[in-house]
Backbone as JSON Lines, residues from 0, in Angstrom:
{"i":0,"aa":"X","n":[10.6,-23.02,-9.37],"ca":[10.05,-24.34,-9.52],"c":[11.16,-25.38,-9.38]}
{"i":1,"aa":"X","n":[10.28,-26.8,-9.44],"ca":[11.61,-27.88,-9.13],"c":[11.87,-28.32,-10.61]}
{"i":2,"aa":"X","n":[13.04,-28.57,-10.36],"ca":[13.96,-29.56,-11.7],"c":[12.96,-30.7,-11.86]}
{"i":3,"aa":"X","n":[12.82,-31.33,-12.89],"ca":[12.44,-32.71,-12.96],"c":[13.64,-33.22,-14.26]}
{"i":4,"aa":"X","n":[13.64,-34.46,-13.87],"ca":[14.67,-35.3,-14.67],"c":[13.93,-35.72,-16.05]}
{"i":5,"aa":"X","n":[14.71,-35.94,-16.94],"ca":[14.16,-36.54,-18.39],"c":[13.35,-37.35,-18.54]}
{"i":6,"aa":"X","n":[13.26,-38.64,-17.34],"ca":[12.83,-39.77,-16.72],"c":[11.33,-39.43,-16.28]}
{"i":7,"aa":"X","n":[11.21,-38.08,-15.53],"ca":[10.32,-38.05,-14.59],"c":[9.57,-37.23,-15.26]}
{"i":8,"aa":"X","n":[9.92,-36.1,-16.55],"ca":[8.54,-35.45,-16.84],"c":[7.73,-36.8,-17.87]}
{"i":9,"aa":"X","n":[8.08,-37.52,-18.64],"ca":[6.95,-38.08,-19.52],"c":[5.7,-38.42,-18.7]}
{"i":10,"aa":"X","n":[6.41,-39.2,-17.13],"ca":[5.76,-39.79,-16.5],"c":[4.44,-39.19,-15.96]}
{"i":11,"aa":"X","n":[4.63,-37.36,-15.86],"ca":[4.04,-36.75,-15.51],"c":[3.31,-36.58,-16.19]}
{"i":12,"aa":"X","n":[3.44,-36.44,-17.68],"ca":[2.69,-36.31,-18.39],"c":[1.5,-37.39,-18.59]}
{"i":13,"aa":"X","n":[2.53,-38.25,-18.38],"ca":[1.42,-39.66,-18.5],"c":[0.12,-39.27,-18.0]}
{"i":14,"aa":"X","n":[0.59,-39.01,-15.9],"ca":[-0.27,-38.98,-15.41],"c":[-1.13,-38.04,-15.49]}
{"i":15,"aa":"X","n":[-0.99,-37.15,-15.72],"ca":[-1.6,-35.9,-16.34],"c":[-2.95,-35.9,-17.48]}
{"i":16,"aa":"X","n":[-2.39,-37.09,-18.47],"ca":[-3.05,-37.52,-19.37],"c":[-4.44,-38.03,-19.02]}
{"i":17,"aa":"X","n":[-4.27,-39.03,-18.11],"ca":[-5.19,-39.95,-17.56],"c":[-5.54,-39.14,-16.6]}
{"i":18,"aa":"X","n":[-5.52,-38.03,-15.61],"ca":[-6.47,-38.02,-15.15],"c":[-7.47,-36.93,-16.03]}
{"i":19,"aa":"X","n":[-6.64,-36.07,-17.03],"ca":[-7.96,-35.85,-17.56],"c":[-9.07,-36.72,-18.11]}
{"i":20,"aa":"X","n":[-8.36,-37.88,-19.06],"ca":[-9.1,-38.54,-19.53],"c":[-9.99,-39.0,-18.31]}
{"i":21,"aa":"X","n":[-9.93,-39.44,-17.16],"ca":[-10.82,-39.75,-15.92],"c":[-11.89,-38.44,-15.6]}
{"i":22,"aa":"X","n":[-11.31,-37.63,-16.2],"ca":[-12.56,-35.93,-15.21],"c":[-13.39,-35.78,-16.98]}
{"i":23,"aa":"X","n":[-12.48,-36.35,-17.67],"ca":[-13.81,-36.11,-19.3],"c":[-14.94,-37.36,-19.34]}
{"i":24,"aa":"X","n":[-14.29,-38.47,-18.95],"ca":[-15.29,-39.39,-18.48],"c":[-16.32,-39.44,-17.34]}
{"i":25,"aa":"X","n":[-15.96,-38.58,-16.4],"ca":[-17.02,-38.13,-15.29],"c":[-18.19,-37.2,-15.82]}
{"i":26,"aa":"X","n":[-17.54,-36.25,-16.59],"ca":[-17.97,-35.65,-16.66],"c":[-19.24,-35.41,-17.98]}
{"i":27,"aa":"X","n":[-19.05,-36.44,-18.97],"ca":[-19.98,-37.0,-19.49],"c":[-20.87,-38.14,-19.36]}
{"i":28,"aa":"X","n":[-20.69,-38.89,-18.07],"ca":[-21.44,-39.5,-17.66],"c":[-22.63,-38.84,-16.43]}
{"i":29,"aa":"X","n":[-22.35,-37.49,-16.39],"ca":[-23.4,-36.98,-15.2],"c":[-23.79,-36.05,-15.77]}
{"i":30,"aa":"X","n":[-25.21,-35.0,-15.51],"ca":[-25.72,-34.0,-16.01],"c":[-24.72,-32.94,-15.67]}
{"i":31,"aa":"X","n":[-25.45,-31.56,-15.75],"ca":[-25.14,-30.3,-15.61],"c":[-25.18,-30.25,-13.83]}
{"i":32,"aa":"X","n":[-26.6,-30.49,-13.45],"ca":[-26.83,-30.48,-12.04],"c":[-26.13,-31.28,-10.77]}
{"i":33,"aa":"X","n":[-25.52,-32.75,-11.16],"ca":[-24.79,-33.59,-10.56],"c":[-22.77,-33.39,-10.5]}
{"i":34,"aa":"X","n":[-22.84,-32.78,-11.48],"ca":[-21.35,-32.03,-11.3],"c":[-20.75,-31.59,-10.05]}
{"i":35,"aa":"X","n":[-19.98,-32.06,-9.81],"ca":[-19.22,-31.49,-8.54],"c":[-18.29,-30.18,-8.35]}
{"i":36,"aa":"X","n":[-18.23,-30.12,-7.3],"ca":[-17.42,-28.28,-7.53],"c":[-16.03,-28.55,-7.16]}
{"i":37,"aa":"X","n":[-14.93,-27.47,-7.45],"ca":[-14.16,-27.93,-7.52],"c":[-13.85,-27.58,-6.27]}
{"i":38,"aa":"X","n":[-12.69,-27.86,-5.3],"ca":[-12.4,-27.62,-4.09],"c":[-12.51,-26.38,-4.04]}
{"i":39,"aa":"X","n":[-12.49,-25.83,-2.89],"ca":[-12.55,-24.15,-2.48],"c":[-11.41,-24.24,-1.79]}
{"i":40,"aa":"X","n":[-11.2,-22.66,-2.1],"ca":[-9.37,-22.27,-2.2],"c":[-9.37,-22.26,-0.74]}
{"i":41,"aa":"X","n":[-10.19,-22.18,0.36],"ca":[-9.96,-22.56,2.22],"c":[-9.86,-23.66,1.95]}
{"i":42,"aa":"X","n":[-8.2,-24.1,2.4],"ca":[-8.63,-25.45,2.78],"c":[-8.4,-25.61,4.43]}
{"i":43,"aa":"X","n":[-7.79,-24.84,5.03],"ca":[-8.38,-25.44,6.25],"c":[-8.49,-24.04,7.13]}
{"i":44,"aa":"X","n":[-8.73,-24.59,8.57],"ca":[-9.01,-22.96,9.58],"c":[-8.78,-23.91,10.83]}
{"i":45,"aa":"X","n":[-7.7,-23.09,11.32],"ca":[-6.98,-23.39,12.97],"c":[-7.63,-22.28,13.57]}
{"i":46,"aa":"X","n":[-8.23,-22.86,14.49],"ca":[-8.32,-21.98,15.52],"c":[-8.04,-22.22,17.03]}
{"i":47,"aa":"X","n":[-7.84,-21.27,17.33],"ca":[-6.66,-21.1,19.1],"c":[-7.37,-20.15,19.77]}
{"i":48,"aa":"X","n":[-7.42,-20.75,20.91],"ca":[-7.98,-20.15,22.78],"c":[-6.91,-19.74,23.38]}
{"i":49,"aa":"X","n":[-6.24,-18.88,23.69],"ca":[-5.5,-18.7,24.9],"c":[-6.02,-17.99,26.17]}
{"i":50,"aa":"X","n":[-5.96,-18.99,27.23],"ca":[-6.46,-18.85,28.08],"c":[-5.23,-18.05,29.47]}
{"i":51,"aa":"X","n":[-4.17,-17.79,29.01],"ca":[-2.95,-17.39,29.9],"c":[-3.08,-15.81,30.69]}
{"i":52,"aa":"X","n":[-4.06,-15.3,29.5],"ca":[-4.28,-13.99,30.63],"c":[-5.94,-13.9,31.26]}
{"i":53,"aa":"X","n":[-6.56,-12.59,31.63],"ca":[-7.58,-12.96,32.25],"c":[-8.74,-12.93,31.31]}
{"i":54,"aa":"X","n":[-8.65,-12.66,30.36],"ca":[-9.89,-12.97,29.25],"c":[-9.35,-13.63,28.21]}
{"i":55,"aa":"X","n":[-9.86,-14.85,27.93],"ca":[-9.74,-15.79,26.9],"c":[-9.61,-14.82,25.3]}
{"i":56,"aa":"X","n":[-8.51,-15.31,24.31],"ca":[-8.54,-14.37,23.25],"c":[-8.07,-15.33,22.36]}
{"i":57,"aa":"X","n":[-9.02,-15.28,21.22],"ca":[-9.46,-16.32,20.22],"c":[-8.87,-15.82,18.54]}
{"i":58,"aa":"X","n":[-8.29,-17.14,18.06],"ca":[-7.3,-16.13,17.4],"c":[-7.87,-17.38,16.21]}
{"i":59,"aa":"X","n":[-8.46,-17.12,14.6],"ca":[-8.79,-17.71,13.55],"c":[-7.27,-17.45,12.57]}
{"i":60,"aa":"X","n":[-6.72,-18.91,12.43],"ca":[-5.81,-18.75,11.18],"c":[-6.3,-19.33,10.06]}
{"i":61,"aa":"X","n":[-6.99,-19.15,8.72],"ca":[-7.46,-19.83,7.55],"c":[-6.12,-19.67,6.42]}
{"i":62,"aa":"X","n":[-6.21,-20.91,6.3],"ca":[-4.86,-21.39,5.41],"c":[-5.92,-21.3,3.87]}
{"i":63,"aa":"X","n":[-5.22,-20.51,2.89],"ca":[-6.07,-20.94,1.86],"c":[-5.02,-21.48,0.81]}
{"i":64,"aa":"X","n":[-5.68,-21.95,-0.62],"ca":[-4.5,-22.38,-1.67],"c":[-4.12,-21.86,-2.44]}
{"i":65,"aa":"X","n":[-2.28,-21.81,-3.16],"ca":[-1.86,-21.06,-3.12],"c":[-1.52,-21.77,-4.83]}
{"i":66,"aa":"X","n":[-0.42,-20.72,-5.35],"ca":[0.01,-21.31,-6.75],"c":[1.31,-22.26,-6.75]}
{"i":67,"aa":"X","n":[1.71,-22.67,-5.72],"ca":[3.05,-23.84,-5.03],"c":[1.58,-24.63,-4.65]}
{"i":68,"aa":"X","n":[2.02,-25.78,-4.58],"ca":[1.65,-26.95,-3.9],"c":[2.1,-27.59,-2.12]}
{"i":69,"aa":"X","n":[3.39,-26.69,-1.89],"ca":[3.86,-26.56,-0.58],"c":[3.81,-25.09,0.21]}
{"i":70,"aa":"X","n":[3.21,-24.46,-0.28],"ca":[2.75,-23.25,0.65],"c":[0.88,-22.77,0.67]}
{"i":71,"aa":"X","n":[0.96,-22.1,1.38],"ca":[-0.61,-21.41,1.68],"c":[-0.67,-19.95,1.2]}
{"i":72,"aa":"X","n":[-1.44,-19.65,1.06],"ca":[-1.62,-18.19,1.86],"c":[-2.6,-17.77,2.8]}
{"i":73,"aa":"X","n":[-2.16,-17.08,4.18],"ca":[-2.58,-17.19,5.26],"c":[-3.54,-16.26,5.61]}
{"i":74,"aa":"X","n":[-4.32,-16.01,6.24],"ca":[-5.21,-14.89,6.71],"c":[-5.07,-15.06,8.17]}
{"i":75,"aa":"X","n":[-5.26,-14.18,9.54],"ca":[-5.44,-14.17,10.4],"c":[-6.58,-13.54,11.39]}
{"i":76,"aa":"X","n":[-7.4,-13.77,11.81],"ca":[-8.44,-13.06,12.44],"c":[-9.12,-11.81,10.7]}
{"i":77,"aa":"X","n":[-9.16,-12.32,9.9],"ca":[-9.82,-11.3,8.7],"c":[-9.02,-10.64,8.19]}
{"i":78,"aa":"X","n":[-7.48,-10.61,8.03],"ca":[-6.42,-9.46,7.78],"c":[-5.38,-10.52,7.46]}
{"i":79,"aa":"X","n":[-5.07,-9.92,6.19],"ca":[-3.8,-10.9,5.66],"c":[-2.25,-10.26,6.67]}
{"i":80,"aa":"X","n":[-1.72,-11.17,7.58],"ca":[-0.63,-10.46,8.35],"c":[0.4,-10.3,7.67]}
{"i":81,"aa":"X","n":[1.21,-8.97,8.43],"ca":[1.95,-8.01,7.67],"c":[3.57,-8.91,7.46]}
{"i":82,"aa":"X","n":[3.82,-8.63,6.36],"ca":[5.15,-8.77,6.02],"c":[6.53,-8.32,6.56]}
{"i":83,"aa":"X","n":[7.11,-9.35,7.31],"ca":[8.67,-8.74,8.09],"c":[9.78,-8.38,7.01]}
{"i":84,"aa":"X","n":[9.96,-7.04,6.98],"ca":[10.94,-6.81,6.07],"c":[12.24,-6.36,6.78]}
């Protein structure tokens, strides 16, 4: 994980604070049924044509979310790809 300075965690906390207080206030102002979901762990899907040989070959990358905030974890065509060791 990253360092944060003396300065920079309260702040976090701050914000931290408030947005719960913002999702406890949502969330008692709407029923059971009007609740929103929370994002789904796909967040996105590239997909690629290569057209360079003689049959087009279609390749799905789904990025899903991960426990970093700057990485994914990847799937490719249905198969998590293999690890270079």
């Amino acid at each position: 994980m990253y360092r944060r300075s003396k300065k920079y965690q309260p702040l976090r906390a701050k914000a931290a604070a408030s947005v719960a207080a913002h999702e406890r206030k949502r969330l008692q102002a709407v029923s059971e049924d009007e609740i929103e979901q929370d994002l789904p762990d796909l967040r996105k899907r590239i997909e690629t044509t290569e057209f360079d040989s003689t049959e087009p070959k279609a390749t799905v990358i789904e990025l899903y979310q991960s426990d970093r905030i700057d990485f994914y974890r990847v799937v490719v065509n249905k198969k998590p790809p293999a690890i270079a060791r």
